[in-house]
PDB file of C-alpha atoms in Angstrom:
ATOM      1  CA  UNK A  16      47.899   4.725  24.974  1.00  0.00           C
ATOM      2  CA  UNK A  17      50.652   3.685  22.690  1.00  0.00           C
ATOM      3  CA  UNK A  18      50.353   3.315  19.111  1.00  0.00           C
ATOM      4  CA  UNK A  19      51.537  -0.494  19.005  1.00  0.00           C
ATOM      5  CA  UNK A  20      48.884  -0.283  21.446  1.00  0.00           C
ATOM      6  CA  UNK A  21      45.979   0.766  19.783  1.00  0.00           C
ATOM      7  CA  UNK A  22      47.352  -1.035  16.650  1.00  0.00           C
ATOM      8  CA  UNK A  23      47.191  -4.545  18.621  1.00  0.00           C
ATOM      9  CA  UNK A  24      43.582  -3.869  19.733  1.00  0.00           C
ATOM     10  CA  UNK A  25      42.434  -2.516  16.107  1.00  0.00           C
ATOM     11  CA  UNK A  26      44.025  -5.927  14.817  1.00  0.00           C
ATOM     12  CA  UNK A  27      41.782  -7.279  17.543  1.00  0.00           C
ATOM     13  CA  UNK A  28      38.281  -6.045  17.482  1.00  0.00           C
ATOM     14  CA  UNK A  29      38.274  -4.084  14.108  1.00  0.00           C
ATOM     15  CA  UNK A  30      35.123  -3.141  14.622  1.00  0.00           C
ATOM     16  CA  UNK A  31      34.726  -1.298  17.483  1.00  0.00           C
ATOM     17  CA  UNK A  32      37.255   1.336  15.525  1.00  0.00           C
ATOM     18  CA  UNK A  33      35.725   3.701  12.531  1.00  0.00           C
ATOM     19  CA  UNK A  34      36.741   3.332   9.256  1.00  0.00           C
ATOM     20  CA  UNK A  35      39.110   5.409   7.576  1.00  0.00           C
ATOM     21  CA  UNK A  36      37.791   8.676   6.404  1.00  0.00           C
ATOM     22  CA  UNK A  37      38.470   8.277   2.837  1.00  0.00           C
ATOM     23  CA  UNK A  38      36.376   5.458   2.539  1.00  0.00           C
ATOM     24  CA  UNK A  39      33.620   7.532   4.413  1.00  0.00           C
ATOM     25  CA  UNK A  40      34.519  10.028   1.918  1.00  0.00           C
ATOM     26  CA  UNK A  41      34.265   8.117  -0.637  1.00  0.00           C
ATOM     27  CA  UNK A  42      30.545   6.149   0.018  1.00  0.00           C
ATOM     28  CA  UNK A  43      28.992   9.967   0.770  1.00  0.00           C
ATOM     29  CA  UNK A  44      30.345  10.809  -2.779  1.00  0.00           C
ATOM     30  CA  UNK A  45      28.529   7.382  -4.609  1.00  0.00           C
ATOM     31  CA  UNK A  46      25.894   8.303  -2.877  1.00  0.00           C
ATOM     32  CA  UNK A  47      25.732  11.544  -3.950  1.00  0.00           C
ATOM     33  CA  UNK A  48      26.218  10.965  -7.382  1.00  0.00           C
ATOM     34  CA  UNK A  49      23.745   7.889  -7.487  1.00  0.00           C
ATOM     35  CA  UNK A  50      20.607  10.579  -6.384  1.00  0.00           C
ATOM     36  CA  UNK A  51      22.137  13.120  -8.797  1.00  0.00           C
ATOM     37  CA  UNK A  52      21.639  10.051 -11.710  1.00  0.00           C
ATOM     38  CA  UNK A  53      18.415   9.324 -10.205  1.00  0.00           C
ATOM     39  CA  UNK A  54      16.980  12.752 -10.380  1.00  0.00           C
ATOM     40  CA  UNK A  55      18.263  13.081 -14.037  1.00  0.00           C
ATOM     41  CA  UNK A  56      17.314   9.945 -15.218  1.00  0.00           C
ATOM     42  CA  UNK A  57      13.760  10.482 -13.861  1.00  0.00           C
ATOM     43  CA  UNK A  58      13.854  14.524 -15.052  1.00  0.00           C
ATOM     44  CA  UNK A  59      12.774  15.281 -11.717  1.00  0.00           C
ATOM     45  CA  UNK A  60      13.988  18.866 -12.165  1.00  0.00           C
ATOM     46  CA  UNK A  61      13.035  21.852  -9.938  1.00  0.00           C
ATOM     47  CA  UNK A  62      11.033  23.222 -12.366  1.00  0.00           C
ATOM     48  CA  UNK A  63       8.510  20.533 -13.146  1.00  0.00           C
ATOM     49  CA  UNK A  64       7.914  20.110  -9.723  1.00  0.00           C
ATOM     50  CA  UNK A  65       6.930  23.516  -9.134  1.00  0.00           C
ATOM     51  CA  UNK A  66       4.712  22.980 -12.004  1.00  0.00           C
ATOM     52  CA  UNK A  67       3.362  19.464 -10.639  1.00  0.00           C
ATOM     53  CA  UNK A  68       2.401  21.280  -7.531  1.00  0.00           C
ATOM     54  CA  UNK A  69       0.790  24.189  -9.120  1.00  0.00           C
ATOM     55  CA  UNK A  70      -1.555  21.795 -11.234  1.00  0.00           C
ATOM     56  CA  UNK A  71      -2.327  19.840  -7.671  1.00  0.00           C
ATOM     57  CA  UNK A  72      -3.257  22.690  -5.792  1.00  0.00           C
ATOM     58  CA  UNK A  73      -5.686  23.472  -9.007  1.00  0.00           C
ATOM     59  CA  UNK A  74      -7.457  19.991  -8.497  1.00  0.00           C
ATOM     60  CA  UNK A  75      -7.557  20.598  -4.442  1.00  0.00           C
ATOM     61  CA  UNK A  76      -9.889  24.112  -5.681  1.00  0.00           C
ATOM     62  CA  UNK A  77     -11.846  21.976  -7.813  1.00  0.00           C
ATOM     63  CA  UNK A  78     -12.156  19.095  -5.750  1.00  0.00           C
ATOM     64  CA  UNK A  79     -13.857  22.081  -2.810  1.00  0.00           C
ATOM     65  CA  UNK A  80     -16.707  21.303  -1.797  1.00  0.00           C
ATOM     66  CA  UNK A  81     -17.185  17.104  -2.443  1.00  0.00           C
ATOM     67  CA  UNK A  82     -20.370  16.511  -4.019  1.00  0.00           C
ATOM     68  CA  UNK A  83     -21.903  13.187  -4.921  1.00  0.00           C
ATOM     69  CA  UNK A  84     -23.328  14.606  -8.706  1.00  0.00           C
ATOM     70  CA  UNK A  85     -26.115  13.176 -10.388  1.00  0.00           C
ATOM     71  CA  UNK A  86     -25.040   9.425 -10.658  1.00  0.00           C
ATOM     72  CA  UNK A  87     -24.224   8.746  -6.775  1.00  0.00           C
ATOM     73  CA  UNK A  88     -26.437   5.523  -6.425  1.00  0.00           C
ATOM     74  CA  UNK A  89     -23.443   4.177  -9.086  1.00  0.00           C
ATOM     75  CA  UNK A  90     -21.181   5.150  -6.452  1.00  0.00           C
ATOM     76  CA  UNK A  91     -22.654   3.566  -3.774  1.00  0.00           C
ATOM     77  CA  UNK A  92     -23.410   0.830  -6.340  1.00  0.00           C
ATOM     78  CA  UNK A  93     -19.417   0.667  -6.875  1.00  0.00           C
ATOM     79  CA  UNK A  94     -18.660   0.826  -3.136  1.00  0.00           C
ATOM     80  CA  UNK A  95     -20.836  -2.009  -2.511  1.00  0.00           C
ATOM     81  CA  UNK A  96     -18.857  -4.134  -5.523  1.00  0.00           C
ATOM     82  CA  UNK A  97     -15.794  -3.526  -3.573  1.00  0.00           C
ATOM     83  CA  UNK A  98     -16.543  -4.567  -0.118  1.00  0.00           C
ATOM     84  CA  UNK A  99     -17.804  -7.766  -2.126  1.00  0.00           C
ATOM     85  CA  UNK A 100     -14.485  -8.244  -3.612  1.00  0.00           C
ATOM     86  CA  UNK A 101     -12.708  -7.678  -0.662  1.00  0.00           C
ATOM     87  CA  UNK A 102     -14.855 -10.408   1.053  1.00  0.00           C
ATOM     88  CA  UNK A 103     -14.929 -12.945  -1.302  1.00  0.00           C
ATOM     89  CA  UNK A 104     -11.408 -12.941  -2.629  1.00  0.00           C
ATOM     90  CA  UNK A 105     -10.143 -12.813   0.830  1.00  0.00           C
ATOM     91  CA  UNK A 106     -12.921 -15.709   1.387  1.00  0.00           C
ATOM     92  CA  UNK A 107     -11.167 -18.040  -1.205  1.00  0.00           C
ATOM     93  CA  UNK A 108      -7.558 -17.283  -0.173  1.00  0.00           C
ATOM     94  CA  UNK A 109      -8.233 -17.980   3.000  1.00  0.00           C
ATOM     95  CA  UNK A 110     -10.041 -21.271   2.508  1.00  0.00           C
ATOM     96  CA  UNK A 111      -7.887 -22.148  -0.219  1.00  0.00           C
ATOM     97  CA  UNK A 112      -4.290 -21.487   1.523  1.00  0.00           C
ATOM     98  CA  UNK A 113      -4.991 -24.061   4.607  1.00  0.00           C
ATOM     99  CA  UNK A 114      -4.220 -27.134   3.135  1.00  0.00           C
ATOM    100  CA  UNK A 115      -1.552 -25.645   1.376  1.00  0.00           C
ATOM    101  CA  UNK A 116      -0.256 -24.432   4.587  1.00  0.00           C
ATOM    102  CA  UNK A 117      -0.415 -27.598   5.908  1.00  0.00           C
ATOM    103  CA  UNK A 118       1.694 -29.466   3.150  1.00  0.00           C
ATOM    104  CA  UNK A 119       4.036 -26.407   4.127  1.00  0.00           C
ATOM    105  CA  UNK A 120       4.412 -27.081   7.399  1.00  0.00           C
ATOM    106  CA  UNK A 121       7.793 -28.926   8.661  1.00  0.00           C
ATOM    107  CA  UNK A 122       5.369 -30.686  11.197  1.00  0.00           C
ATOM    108  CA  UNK A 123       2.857 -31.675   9.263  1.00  0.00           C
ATOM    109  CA  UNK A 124       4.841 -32.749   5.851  1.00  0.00           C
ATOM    110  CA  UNK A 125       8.291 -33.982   6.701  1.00  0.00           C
ATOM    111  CA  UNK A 126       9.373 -34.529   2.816  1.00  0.00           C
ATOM    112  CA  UNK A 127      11.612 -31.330   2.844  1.00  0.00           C
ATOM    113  CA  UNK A 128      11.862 -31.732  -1.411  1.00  0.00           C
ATOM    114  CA  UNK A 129       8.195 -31.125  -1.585  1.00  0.00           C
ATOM    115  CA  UNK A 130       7.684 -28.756   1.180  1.00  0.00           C
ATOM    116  CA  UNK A 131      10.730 -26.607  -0.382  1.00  0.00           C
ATOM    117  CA  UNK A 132       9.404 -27.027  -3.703  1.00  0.00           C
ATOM    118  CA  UNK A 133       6.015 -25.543  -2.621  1.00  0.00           C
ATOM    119  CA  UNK A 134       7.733 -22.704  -0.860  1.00  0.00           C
ATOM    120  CA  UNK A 135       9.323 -21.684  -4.112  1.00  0.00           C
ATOM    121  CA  UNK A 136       6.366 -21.826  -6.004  1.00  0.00           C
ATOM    122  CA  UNK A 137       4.290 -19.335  -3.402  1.00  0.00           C
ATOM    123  CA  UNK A 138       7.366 -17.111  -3.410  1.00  0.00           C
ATOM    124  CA  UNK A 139       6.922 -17.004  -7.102  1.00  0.00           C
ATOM    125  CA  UNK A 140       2.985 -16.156  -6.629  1.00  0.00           C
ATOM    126  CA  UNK A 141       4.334 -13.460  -4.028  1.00  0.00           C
ATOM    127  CA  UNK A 142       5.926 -11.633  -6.137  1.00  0.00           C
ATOM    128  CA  UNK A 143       3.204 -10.405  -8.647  1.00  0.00           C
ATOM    129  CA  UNK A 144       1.164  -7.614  -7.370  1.00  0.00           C
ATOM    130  CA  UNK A 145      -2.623  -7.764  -6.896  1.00  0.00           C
ATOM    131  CA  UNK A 146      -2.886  -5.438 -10.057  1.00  0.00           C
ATOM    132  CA  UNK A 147      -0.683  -7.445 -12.381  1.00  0.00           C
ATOM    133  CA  UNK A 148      -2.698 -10.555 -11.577  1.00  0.00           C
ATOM    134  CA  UNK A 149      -6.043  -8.006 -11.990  1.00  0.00           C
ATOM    135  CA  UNK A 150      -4.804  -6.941 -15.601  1.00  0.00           C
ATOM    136  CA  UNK A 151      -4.357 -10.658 -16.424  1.00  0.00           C
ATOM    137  CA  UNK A 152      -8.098 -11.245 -15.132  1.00  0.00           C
ATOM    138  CA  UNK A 153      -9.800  -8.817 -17.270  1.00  0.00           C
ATOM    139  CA  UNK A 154      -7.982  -9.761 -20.341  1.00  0.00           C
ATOM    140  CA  UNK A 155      -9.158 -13.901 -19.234  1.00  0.00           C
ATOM    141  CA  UNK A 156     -12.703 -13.295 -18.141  1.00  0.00           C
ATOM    142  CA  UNK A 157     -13.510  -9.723 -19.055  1.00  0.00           C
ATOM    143  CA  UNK A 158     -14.041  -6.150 -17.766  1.00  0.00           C
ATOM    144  CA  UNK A 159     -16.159  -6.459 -14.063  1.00  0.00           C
ATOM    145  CA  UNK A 160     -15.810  -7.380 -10.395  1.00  0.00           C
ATOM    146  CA  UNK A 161     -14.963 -10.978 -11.164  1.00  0.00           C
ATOM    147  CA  UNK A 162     -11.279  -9.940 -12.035  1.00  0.00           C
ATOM    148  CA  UNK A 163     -10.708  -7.845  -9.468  1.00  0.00           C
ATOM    149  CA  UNK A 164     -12.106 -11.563  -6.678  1.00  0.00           C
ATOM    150  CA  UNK A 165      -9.391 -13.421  -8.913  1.00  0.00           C
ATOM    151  CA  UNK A 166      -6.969 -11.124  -8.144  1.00  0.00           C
ATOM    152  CA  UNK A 167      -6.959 -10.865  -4.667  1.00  0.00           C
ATOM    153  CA  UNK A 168      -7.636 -14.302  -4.299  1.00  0.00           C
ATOM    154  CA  UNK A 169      -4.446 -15.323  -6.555  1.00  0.00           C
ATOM    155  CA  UNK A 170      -2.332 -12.641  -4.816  1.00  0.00           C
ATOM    156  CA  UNK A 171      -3.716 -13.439  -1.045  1.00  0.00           C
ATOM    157  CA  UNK A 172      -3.325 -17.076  -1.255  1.00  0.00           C
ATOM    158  CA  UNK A 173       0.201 -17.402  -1.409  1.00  0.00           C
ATOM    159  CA  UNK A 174       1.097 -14.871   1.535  1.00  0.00           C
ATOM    160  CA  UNK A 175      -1.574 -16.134   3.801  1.00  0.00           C
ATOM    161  CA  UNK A 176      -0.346 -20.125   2.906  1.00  0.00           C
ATOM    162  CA  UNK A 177       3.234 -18.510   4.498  1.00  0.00           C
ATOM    163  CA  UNK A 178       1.451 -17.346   7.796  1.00  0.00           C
ATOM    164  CA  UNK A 179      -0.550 -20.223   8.264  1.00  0.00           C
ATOM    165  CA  UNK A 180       2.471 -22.586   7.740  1.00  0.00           C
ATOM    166  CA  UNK A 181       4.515 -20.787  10.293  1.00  0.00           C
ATOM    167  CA  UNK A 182       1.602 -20.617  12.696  1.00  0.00           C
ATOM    168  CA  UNK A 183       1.553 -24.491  12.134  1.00  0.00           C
ATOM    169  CA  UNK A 184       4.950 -24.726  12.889  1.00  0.00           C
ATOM    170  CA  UNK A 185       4.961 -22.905  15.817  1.00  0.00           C
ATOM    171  CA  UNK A 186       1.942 -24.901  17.667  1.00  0.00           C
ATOM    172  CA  UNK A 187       2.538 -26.953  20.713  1.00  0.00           C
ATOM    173  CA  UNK A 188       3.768 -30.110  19.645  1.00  0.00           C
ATOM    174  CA  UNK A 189       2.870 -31.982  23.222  1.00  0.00           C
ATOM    175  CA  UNK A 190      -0.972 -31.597  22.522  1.00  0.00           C
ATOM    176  CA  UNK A 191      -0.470 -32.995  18.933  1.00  0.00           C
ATOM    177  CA  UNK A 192       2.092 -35.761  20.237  1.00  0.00           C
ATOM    178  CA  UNK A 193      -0.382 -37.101  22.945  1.00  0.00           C
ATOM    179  CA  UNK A 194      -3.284 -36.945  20.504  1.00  0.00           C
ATOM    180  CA  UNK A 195      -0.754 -39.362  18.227  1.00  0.00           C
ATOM    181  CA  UNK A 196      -0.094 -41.116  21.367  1.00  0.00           C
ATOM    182  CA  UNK A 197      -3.494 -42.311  21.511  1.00  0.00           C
ATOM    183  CA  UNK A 198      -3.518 -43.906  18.633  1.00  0.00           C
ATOM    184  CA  UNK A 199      -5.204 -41.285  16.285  1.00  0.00           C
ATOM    185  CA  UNK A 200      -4.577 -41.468  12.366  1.00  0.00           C
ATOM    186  CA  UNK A 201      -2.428 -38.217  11.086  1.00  0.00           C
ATOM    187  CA  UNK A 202      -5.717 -36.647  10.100  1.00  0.00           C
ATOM    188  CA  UNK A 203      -7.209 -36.791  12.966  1.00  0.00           C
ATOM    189  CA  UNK A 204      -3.923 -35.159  14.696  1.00  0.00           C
ATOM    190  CA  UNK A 205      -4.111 -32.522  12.600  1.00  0.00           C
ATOM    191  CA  UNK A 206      -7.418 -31.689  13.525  1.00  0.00           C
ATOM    192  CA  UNK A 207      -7.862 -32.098  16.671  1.00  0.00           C
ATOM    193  CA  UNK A 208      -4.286 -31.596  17.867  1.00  0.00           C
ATOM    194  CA  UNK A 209      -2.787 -28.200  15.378  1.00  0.00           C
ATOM    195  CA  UNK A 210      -6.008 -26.877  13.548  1.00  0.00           C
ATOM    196  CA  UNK A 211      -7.631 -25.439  17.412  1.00  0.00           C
ATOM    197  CA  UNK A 212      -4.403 -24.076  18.675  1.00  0.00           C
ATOM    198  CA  UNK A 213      -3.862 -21.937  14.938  1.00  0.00           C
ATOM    199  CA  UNK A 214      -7.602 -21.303  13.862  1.00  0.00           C
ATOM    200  CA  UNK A 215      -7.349 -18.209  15.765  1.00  0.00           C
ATOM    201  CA  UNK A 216      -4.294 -16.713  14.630  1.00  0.00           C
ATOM    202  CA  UNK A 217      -5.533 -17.749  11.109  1.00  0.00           C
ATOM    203  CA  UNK A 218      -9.187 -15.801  11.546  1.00  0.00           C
ATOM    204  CA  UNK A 219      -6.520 -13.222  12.514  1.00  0.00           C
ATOM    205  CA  UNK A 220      -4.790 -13.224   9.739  1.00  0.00           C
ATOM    206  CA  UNK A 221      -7.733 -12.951   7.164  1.00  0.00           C
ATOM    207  CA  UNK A 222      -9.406 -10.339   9.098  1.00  0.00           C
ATOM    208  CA  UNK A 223      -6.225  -8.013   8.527  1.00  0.00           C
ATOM    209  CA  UNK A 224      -6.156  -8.973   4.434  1.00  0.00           C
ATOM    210  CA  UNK A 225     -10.092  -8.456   4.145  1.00  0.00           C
ATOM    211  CA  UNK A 226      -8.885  -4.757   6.026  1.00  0.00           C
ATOM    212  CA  UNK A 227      -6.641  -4.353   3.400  1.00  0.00           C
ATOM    213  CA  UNK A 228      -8.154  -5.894   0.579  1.00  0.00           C
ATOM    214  CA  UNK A 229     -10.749  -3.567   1.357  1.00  0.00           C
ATOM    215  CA  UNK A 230      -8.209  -0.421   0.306  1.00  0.00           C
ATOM    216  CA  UNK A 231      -6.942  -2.729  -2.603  1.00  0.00           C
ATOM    217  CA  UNK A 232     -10.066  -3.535  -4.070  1.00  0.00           C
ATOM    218  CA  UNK A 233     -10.594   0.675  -5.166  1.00  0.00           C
ATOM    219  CA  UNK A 234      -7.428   0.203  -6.816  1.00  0.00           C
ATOM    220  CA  UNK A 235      -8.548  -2.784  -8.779  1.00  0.00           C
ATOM    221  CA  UNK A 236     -10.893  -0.570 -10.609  1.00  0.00           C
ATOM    222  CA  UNK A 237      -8.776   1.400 -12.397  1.00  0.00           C
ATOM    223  CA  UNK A 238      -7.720  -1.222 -14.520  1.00  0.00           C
ATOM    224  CA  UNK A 239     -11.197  -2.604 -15.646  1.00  0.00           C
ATOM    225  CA  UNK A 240     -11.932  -5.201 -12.441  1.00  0.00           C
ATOM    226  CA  UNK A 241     -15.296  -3.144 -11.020  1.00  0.00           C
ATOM    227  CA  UNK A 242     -15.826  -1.437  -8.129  1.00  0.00           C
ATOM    228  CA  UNK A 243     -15.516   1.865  -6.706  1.00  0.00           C
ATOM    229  CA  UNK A 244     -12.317   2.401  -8.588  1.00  0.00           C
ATOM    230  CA  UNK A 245     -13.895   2.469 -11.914  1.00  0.00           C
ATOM    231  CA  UNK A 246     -15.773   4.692 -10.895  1.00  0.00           C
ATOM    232  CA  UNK A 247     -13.309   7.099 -10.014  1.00  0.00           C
ATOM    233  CA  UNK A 248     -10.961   6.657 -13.546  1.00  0.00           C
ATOM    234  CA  UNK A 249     -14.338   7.461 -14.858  1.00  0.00           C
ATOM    235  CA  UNK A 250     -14.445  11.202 -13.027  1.00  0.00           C
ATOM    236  CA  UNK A 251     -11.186  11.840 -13.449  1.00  0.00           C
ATOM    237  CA  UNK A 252     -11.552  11.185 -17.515  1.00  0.00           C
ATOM    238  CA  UNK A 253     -14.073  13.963 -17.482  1.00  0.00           C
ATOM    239  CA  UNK A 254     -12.419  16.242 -14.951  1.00  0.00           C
ATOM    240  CA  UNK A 255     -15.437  15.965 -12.075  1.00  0.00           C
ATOM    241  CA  UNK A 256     -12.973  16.512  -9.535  1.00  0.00           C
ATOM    242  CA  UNK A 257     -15.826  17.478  -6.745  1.00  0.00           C
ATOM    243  CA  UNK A 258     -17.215  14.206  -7.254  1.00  0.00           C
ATOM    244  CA  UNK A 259     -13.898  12.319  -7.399  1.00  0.00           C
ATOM    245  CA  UNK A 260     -13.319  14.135  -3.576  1.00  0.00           C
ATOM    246  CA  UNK A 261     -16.735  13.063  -3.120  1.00  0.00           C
ATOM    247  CA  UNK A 262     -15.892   9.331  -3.750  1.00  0.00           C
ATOM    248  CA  UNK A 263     -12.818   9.855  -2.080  1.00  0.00           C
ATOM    249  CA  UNK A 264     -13.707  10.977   1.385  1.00  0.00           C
ATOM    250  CA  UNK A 265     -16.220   7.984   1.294  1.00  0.00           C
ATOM    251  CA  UNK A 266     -13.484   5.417   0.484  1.00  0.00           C
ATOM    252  CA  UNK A 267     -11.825   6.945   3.858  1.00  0.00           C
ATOM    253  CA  UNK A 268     -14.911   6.461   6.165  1.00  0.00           C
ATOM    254  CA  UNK A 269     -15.554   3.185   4.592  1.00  0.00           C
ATOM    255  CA  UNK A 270     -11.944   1.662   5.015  1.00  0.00           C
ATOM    256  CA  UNK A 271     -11.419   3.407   8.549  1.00  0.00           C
ATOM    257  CA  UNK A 272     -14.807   1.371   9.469  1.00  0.00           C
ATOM    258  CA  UNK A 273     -13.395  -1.440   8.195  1.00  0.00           C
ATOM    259  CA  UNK A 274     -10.349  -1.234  10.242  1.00  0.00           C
ATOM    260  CA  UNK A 275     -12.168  -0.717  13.246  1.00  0.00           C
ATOM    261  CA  UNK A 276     -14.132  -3.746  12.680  1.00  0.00           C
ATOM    262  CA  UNK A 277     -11.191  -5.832  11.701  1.00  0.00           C
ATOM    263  CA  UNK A 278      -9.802  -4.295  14.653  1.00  0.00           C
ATOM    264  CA  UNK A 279     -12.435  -5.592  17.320  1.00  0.00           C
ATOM    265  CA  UNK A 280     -12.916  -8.815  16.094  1.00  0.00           C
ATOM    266  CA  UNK A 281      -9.080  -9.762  15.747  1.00  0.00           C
ATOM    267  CA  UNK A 282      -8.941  -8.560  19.714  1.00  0.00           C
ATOM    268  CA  UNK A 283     -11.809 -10.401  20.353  1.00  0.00           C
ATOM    269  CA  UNK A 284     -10.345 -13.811  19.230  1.00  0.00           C
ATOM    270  CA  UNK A 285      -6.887 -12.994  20.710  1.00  0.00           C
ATOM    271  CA  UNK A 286      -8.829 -12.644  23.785  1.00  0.00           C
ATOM    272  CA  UNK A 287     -10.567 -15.590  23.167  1.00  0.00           C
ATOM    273  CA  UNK A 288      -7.111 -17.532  22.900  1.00  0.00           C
ATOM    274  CA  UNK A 289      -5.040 -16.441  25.412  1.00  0.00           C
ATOM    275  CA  UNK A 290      -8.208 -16.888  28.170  1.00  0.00           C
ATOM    276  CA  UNK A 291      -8.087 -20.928  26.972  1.00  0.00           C
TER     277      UNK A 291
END
């Protein structure tokens, strides 16, 4: 092949040819010296880590064997205060974000200024984690359980308002249209016509956040909102590192039973939907 050749058919499809090796070159080297900044800037040098893992295989010793100490009905106490703010502040979201997935929904709300408008102002809830919103909380209604519920609530309500809306969206529009056809008022449309084709996939939805509220809710604790979390800041304060494997290994049987329940019962209603 010719150079005019291959010149004609790199003028042609310039992509199917690599790129020049200097400018290979010269991205590997950017790269290279972004991680070497990286690594500075965060003193991640070789011999703190060989330090860092020195101290954690000191806490794995302690931590052998788990035991619950003295105090383990306040564990179980604390476990029990974050199952209930998993439930309940996935509960509210849940509840909460149907209407305003409706209003999001190009099927349902055809004013595109307020439906974008409404979009913008989830994506703006979005983007503050579920401990930001919990460290608001506790400074608003004080230390406890109550501002951890807030907090997944306020953090759950604007991702699950998303999902429903596109479920919405995505509905079958000829069991809605001959529903309308009839001569039904847009309320009745949407319930009779959207709300039984996406309940489903919305039970599915809050199943998976109560599974992962459930993790989220240990978290919560740490930062004054209740639960099983406090109790662990509380161990490691005082260095009970048995019991903080202790509370640990329970955390892991609880969530992996929560999973498998979540699991089961989202099945179960996909099931359900695709046999209608």
């Amino acid at each position: 092949m010719s150079a005019d050749l291959v010149a004609a058919w790199r003028e042609r499809v310039p992509d199917a040819f690599p790129r020049a090796r200097p400018l290979r070159l010269l991205a590997w080297v950017g790269f290279a010296l972004w991680l070497g900044f990286a690594l500075w800037w965060f003193d991640a040098t070789p011999q703190r880590l060989w330090n860092g893992l020195g101290g954690m295989l000191t806490i794995l010793r302690l931590m052998i064997p788990p035991a619950p100490g003295e105090l383990w009905l306040e564990i179980l106490k604390g476990l029990g205060e974050s199952l209930a703010m998993a439930f309940l502040g996935t509960l509210i979201a849940a509840i909460l974000a149907v209407p305003l997935g409706l209003m999001g929904a190009c099927n349902v709300v055809t004013n595109a200024l307020f439906r974008f408008s409404l979009r913008r102002v989830l994506d703006g809830f979005r983007g503050v984690d579920q401990l930001i919103w919990a460290l608001a909380y506790v400074r608003a209604v004080g230390l406890g359980p109550l501002a951890g519920v807030l907090a997944i609530a306020t953090a759950d309500i604007a991702v699950l308002a998303k999902l429903y809306a596109e479920a919405i969206e995505n509905a079958e529009r000829r069991q809605a249209e001959g529903i309308a056809a009839a001569g039904a008022s847009s309320t009745l449309v949407v319930r009779f016509g959207l709300l039984p084709q996406v309940l489903p996939v919305m039970l599915g939805h809050a199943l998976y956040f109560l599974e992962s509220n459930t993790r989220s809710a240990t978290i919560l604790g740490v930062v004054g909102a209740g639960g099983i979390g406090l109790q662990i800041a509380e161990r490691i304060r005082v260095r009970h590192w048995d019991e903080v494997a202790f509370i640990i290994l329970l955390m892991v049987v609880t969530v992996a039973a929560m999973d498998w329940l979540s699991a089961r019962l989202r099945r179960k209603l996909i099931g359900a939907t695709s046999r209608g």
